[in-house]
PDB file of C-alpha atoms and ligand atoms in Angstrom:
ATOM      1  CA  UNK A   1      22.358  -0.045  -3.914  1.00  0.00           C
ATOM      2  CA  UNK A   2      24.717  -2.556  -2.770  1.00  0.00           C
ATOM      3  CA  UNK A   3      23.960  -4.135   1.083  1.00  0.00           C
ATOM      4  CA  UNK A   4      26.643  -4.964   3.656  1.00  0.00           C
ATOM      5  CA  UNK A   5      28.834  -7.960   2.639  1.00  0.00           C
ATOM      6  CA  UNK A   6      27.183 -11.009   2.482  1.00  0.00           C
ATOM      7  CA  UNK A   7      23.836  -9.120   2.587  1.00  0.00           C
ATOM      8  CA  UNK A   8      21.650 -10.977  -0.488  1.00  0.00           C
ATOM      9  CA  UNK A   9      18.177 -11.089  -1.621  1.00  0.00           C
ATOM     10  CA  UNK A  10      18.317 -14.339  -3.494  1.00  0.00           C
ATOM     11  CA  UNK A  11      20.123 -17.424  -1.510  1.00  0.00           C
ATOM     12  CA  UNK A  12      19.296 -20.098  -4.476  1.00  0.00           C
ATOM     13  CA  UNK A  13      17.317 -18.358  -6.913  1.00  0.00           C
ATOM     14  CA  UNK A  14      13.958 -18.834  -5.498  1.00  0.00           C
ATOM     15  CA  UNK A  15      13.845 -17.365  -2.120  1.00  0.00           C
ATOM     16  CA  UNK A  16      15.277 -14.507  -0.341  1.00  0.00           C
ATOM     17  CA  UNK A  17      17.672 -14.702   2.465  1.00  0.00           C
ATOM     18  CA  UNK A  18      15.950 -11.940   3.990  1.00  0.00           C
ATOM     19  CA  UNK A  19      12.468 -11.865   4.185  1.00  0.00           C
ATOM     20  CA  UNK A  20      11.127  -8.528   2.711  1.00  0.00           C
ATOM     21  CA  UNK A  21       8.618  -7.375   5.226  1.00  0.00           C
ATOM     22  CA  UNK A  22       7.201  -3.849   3.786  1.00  0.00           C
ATOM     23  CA  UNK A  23       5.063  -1.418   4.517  1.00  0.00           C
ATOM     24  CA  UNK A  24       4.101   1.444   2.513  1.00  0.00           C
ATOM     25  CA  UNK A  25       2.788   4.612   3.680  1.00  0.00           C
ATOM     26  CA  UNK A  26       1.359   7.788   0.999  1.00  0.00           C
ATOM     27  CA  UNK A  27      -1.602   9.947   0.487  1.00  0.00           C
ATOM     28  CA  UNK A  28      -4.459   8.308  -1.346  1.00  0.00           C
ATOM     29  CA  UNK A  29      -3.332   8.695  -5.202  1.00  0.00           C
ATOM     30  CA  UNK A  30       0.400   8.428  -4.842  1.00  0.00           C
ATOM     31  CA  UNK A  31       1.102   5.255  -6.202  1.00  0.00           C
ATOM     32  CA  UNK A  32       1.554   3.089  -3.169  1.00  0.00           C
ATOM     33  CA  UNK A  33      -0.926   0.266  -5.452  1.00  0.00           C
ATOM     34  CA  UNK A  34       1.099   0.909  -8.491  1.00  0.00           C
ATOM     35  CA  UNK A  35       4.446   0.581  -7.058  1.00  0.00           C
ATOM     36  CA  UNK A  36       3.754  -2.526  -4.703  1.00  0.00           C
ATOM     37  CA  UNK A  37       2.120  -4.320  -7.200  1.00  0.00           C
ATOM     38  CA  UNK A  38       5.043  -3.884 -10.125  1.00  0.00           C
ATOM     39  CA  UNK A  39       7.620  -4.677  -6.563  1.00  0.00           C
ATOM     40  CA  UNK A  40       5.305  -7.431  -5.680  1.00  0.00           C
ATOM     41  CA  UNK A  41       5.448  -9.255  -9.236  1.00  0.00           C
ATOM     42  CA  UNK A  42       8.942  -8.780  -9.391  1.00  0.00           C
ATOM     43  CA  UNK A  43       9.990 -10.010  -6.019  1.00  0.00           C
ATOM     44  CA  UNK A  44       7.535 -12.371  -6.006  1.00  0.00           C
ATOM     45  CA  UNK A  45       5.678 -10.956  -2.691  1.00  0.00           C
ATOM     46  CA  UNK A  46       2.416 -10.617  -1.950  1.00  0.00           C
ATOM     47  CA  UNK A  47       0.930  -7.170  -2.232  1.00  0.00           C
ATOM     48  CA  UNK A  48      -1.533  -6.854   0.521  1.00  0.00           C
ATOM     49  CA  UNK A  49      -3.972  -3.992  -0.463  1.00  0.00           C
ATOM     50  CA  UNK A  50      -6.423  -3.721   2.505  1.00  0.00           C
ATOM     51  CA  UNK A  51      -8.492  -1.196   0.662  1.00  0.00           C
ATOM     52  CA  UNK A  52      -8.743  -3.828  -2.031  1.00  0.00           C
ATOM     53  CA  UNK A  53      -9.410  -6.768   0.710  1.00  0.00           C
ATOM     54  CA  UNK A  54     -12.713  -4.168   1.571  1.00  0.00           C
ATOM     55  CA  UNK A  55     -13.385  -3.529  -1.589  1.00  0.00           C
ATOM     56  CA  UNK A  56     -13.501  -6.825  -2.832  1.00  0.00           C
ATOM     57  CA  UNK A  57     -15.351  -7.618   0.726  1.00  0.00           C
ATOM     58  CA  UNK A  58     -18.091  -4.781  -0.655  1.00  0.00           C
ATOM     59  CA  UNK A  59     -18.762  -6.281  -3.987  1.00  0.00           C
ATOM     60  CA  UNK A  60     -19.560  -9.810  -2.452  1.00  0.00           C
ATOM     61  CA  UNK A  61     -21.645  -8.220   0.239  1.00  0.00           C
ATOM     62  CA  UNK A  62     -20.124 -10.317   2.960  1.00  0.00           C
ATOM     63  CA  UNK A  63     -21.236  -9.266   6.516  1.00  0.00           C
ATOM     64  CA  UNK A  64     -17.753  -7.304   6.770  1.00  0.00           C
ATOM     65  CA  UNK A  65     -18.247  -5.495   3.785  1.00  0.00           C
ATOM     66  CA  UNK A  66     -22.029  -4.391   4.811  1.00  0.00           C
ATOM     67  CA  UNK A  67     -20.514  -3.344   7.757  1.00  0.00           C
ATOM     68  CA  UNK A  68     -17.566  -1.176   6.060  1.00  0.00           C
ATOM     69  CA  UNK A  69     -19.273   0.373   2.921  1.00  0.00           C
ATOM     70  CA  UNK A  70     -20.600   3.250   4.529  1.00  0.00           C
ATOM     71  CA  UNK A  71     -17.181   4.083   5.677  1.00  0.00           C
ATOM     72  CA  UNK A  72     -15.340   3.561   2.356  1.00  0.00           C
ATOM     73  CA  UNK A  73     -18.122   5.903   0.934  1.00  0.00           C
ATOM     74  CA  UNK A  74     -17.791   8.755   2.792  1.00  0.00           C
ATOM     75  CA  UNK A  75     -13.414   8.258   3.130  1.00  0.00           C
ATOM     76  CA  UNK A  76     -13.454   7.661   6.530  1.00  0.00           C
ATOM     77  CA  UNK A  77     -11.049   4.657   8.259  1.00  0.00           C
ATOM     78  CA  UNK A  78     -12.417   1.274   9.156  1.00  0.00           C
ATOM     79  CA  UNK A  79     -12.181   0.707  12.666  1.00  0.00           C
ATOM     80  CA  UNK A  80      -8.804  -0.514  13.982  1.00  0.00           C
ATOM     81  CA  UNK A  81      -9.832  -3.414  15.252  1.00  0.00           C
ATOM     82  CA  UNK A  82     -11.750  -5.029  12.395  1.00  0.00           C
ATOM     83  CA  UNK A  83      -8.590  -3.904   9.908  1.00  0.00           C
ATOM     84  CA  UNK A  84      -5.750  -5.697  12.402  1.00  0.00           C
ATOM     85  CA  UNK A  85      -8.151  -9.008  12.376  1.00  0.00           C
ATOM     86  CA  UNK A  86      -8.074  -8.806   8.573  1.00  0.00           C
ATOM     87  CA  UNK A  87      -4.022  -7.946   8.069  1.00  0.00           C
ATOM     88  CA  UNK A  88      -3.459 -10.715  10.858  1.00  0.00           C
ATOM     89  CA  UNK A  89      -5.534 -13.277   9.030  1.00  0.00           C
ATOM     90  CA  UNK A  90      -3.808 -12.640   5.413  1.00  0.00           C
ATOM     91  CA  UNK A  91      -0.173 -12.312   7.283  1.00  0.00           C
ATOM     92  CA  UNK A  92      -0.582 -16.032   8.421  1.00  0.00           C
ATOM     93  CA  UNK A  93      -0.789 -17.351   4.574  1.00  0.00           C
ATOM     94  CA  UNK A  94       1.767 -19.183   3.697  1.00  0.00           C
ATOM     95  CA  UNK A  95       2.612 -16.783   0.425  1.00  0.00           C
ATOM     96  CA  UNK A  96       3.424 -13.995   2.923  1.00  0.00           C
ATOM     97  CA  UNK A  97       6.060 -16.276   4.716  1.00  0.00           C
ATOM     98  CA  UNK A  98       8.732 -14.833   2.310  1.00  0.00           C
ATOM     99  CA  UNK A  99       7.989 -11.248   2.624  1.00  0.00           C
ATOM    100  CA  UNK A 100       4.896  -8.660   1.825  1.00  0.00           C
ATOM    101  CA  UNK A 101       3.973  -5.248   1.152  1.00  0.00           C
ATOM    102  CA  UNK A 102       1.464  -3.787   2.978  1.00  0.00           C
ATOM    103  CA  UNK A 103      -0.064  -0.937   0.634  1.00  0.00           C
ATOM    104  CA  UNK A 104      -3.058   1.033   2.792  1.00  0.00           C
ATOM    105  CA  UNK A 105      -1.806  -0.602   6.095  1.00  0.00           C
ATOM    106  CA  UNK A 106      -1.463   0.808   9.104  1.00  0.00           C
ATOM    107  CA  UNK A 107      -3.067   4.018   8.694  1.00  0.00           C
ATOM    108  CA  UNK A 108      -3.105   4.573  12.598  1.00  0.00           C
ATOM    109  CA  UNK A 109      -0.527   4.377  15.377  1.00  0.00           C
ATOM    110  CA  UNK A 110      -2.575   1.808  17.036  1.00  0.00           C
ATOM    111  CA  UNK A 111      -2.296  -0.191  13.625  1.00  0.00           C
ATOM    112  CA  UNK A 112       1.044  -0.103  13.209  1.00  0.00           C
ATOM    113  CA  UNK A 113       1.385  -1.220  17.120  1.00  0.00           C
ATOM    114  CA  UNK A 114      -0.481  -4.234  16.296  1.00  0.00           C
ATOM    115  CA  UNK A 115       1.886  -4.714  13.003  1.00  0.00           C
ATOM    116  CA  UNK A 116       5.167  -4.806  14.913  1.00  0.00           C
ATOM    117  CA  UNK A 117       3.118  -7.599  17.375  1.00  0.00           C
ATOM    118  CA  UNK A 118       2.235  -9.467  14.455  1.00  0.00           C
ATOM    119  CA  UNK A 119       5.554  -9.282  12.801  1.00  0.00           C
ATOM    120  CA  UNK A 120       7.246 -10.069  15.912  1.00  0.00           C
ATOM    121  CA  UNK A 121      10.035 -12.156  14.936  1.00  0.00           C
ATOM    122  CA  UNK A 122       9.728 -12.103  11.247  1.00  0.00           C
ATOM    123  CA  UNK A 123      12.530  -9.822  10.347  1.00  0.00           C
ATOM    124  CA  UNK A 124      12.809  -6.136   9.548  1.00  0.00           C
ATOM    125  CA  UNK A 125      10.075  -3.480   8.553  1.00  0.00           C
ATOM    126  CA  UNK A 126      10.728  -1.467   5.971  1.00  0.00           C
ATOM    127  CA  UNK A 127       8.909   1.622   6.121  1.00  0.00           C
ATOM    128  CA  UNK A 128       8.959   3.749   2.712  1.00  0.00           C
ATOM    129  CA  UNK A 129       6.669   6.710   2.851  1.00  0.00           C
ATOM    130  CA  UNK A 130       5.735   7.728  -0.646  1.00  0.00           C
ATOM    131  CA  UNK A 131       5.770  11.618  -0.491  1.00  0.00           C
ATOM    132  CA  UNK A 132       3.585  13.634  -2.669  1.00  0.00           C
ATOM    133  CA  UNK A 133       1.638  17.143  -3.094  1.00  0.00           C
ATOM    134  CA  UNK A 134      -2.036  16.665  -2.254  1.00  0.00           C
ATOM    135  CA  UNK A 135      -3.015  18.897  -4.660  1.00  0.00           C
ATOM    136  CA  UNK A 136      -1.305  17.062  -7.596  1.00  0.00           C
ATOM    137  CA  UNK A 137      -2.861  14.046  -5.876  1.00  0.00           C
ATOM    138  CA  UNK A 138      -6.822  15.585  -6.720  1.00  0.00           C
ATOM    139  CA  UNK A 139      -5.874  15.461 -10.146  1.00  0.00           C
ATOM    140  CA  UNK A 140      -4.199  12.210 -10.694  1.00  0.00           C
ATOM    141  CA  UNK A 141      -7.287  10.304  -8.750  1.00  0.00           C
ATOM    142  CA  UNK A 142      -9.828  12.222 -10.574  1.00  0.00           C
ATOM    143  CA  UNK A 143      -8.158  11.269 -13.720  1.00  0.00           C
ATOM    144  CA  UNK A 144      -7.494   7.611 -12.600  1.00  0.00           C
ATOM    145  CA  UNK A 145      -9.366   3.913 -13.290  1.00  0.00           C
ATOM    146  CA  UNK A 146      -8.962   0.885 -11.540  1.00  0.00           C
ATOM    147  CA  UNK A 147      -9.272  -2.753 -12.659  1.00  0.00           C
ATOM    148  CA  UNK A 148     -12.731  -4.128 -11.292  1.00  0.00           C
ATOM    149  CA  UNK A 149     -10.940  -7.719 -11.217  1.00  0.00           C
ATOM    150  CA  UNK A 150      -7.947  -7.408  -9.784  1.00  0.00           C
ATOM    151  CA  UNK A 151      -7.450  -3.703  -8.589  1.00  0.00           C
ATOM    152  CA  UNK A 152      -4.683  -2.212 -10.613  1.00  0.00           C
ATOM    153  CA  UNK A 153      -5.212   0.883 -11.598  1.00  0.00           C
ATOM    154  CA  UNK A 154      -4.802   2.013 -15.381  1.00  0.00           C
ATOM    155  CA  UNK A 155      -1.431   4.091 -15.716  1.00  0.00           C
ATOM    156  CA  UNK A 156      -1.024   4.040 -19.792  1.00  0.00           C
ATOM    157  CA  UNK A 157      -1.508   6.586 -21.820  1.00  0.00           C
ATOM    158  CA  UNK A 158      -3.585   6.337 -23.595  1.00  0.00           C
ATOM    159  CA  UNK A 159      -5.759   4.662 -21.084  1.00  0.00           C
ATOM    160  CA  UNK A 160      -6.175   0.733 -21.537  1.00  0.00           C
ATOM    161  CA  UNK A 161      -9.353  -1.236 -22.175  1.00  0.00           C
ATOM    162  CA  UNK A 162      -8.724  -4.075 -20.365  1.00  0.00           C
ATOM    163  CA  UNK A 163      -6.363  -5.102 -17.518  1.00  0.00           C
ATOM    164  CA  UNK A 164      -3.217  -6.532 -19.090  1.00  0.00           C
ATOM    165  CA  UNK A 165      -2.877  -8.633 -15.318  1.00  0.00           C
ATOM    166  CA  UNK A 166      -6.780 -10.729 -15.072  1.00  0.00           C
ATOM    167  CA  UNK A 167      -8.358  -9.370 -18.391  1.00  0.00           C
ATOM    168  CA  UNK A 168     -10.998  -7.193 -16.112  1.00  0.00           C
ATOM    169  CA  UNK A 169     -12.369  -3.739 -17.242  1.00  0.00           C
ATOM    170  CA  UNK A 170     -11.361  -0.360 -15.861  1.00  0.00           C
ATOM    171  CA  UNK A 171     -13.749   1.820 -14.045  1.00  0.00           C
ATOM    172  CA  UNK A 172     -13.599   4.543 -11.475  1.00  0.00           C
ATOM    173  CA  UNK A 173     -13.434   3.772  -7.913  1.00  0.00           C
ATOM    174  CA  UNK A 174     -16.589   4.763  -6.236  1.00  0.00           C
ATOM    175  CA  UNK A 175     -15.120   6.941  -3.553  1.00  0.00           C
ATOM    176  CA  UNK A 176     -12.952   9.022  -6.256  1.00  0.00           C
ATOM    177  CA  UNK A 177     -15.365  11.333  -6.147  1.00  0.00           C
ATOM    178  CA  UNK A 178     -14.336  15.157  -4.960  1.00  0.00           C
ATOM    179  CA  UNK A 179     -15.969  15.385  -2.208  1.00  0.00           C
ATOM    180  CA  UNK A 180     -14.766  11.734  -0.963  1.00  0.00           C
ATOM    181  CA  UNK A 181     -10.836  12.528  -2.394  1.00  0.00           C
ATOM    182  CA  UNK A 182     -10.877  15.295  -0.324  1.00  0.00           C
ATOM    183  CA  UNK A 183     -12.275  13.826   3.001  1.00  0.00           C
ATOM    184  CA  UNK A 184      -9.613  10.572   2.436  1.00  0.00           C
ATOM    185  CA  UNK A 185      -6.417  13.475   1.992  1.00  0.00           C
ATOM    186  CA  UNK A 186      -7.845  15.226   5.603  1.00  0.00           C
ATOM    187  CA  UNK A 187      -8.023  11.449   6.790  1.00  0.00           C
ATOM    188  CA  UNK A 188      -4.410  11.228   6.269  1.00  0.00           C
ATOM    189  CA  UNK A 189      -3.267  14.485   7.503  1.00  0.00           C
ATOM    190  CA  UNK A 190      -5.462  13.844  10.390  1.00  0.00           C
ATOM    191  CA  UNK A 191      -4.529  10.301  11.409  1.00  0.00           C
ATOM    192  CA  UNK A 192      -1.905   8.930   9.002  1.00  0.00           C
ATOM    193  CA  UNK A 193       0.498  11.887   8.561  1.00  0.00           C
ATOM    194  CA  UNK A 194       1.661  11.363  12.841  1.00  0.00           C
ATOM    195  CA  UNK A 195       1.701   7.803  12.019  1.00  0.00           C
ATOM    196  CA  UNK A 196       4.813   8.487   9.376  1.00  0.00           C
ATOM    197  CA  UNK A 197       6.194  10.954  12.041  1.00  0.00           C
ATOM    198  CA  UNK A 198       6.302   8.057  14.292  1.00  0.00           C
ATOM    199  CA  UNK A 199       7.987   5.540  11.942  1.00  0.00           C
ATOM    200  CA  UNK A 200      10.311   8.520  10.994  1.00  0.00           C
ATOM    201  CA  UNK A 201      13.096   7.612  13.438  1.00  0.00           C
ATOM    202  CA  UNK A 202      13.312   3.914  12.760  1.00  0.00           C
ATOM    203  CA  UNK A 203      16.472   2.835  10.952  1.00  0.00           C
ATOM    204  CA  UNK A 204      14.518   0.750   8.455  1.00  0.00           C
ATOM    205  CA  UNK A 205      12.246   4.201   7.020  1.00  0.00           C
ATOM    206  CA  UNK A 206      12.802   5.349   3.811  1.00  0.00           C
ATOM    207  CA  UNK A 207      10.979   8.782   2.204  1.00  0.00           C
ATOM    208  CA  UNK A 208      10.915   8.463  -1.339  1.00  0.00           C
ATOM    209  CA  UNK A 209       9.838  11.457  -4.140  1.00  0.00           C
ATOM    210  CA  UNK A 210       6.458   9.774  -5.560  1.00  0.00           C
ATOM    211  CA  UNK A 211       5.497  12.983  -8.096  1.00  0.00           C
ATOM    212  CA  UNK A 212       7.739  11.880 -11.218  1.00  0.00           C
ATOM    213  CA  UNK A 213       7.700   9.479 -14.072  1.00  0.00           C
ATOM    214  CA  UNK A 214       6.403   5.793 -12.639  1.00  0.00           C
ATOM    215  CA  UNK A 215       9.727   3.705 -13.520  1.00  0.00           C
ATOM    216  CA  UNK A 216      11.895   6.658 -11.941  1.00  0.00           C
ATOM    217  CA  UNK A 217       9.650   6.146  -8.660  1.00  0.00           C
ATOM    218  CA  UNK A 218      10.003   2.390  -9.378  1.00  0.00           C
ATOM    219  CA  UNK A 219      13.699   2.878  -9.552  1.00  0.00           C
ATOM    220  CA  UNK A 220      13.945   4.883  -6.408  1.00  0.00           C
ATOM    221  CA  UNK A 221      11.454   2.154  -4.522  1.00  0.00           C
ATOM    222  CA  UNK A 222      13.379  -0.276  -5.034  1.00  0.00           C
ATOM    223  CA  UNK A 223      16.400   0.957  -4.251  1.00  0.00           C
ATOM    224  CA  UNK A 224      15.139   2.814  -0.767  1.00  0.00           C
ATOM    225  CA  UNK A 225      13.861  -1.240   0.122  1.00  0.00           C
ATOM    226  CA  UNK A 226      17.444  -2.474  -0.401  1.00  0.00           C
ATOM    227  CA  UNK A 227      18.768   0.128   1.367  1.00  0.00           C
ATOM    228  CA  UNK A 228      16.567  -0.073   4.293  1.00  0.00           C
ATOM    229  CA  UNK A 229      17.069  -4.082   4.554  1.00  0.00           C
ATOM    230  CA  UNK A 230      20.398  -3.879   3.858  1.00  0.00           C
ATOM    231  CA  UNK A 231      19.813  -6.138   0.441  1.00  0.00           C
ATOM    232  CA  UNK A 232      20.878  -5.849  -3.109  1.00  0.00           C
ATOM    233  CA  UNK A 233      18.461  -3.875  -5.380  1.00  0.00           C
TER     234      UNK A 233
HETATM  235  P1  LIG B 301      -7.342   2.565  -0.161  1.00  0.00           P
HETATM  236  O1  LIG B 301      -7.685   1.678  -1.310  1.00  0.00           O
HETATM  237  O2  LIG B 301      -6.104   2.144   0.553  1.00  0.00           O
HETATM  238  O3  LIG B 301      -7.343   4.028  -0.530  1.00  0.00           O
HETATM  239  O4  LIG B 301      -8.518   2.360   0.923  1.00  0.00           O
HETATM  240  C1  LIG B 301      -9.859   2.684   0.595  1.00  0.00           C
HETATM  241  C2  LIG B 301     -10.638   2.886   1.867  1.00  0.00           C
HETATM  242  O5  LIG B 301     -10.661   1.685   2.648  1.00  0.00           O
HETATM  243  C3  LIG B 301     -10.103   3.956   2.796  1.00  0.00           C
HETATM  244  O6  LIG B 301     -10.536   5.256   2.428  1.00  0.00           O
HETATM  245  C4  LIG B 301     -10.678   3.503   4.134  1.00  0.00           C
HETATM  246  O7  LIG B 301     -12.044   3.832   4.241  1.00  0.00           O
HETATM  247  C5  LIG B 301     -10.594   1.973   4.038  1.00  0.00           C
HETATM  248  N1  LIG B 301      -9.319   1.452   4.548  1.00  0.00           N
HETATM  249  C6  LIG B 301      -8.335   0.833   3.831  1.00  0.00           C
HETATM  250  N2  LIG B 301      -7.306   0.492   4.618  1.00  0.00           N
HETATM  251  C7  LIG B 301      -7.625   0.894   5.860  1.00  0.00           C
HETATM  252  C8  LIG B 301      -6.942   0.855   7.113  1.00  0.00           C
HETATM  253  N3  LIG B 301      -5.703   0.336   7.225  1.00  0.00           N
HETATM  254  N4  LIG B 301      -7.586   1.369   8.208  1.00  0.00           N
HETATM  255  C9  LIG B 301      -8.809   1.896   8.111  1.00  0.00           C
HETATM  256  N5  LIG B 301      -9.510   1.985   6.956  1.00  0.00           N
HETATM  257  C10 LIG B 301      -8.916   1.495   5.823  1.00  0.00           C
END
C-alpha cells in the first residue's frame, strides 16, 4: 500500500525513515509469534515476545522466572508491574532503536498506559489486532510445537524436526494443555479483549483476518503496518 508522498521505509538501504514501533494484539494461537517473527526478519526489527522473555526466564530458573511459573502454568497474567519493568528494560537496547514488535505486550490497559510513557517520543504505534475464532484457536494450539531454542513455533506440514532459525527441537509448550488454552482465551476476553476496544479508535489500529493461509495473513500484516505508519509495504 503506497504511503503519503515522501512517506518511505528505507532512507539509504539500511534504516528506516520511520521507526516501526508495533504492537500486536490476538488470542493466544493466532499467529501474533509467527507473523512478528517472519515481519521482524524481514524488516530487520526486533520481535519482542514477552511470553518468550518468561519462558526463557523459567527454564534458567532466575528469581523472576520462580516467581512467574506458577502463573504461566495455570494461564493467568504476570503482574503489570513486573511485565512493564521487563518491556522497559528490552525497549532501551539499542536493536529496538529502529523499531519493534511487541508480540504478547500489553495485555492490560494499565500496560499499554505504561507503553505510550515508554514510547513517548519515539514515533507512532501501530496497533494491528490479529482477529480470530477461539474455537479454531483450541485446535491450532493443541496441534502446535514450539522451538525450545529460539521460540518459533513449527508451521510446516509436515511438521519439522528441527528449527530451520537456531537448529533447536520442537516440543509442546507446557501450558498448551486444555485446561490451560482455555483459561489463557477467558484471560483475553476478560482483560485483553477491552484493551483492543481501547486502542480501537486510534488512527494508527489496524484489525487484520488471522484464520487463513500464513503468507495471505503475512501479506495482509504487512500491508495494515504500512498503512497505519503511512510507509511503503
Ligand atoms: P504468550 O507466549 O504470549 O502466550 O504468553 C505466555 C504466558 O506468559 C501468558 O499466558 C501469561 O501468563 C504470561 N505473559 C506473557 N505476556 C504477558 C503480559 N504482557 N502480561 C502478563 N502476563 C504475560
Amino acid at each position: 500500500m503506497d504511503g503519503p508522498a515522501g512517506g518511505q521505509r528505507e532512507s539509504d538501504g539500511t534504516a528506516p525513515a520511520v521507526p516501526l514501533n508495533i504492537v500486536v494484539l490476538g488470542l493466544p494461537g493466532a499467529g501474533k509469534g509467527t507473523q512478528a517473527a517472519l515481519y521482524g526478519r524481514t524488516h530487520r526489527i526486533p520481535q519482542i515476545s514477552t511470553g518468550d522473555m518468561l519462558r526463557q526466564a523459567i527454564a534458567h530458573r532466575t528469581p523472576l522466572g520462580r516467581t512467574v511459573e506458577a502463573v504461566l502454568a495455570r494461564g493467568g497474567l504476570v503482574d503489570d508491574a513486573t511485565i512493564v519493568a521487563l518491556v522497559q528494560e528490552r525497549l532501551a537496547q539499542p536493536d529496538a532503536a529502529r523499531g519493534f514488535l511487541l508480540d504478547g505486550f500489553p495485555r492490560t490497559i494499565p500496560q499499554a498506559e505504561a507503553l505510550d510513557r515508554l514510547v513517548d517520543g519515539r514515533g507512532t504505534l501501530a496497533v494491528i489486532s490479529l482477529e480470530m475464532d477461539p474455537e479454531v484457536i483450541v485446535e491450532r494450539i493443541l496441534s502446535r510445537r514450539v522451538c525450545e531454542g529460539c521460540g518459533q513455533t513449527d508451521v510446516g506440514t509436515p511438521p519439522a524436526d528441527f528449527c530451520a532459525s537456531c537448529g533447536g527441537n520442537f516440543v509442546k509448550r507446557a501450558d498448551d494443555q486444555i485446561d490451560v488454552v482455555r483459561q489463557r482465551i477467558q484471560t483475553y476476553v476478560d482483560h485483553t479483549q477491552p484493551l483492543v476496544d481501547w486502542y480501537s479508535a486510534r488512527p494508527a489500529f489496524r484489525r487484520v483476518h488471522g484464520d487463513r493461509p500464513m503468507a495471505e495473513v503475512a501479506h495482509a500484516f504487512a500491508a495494515a503496518i504500512a498503512d497505519a505508519l503511512h510507509i511503503q509495504g
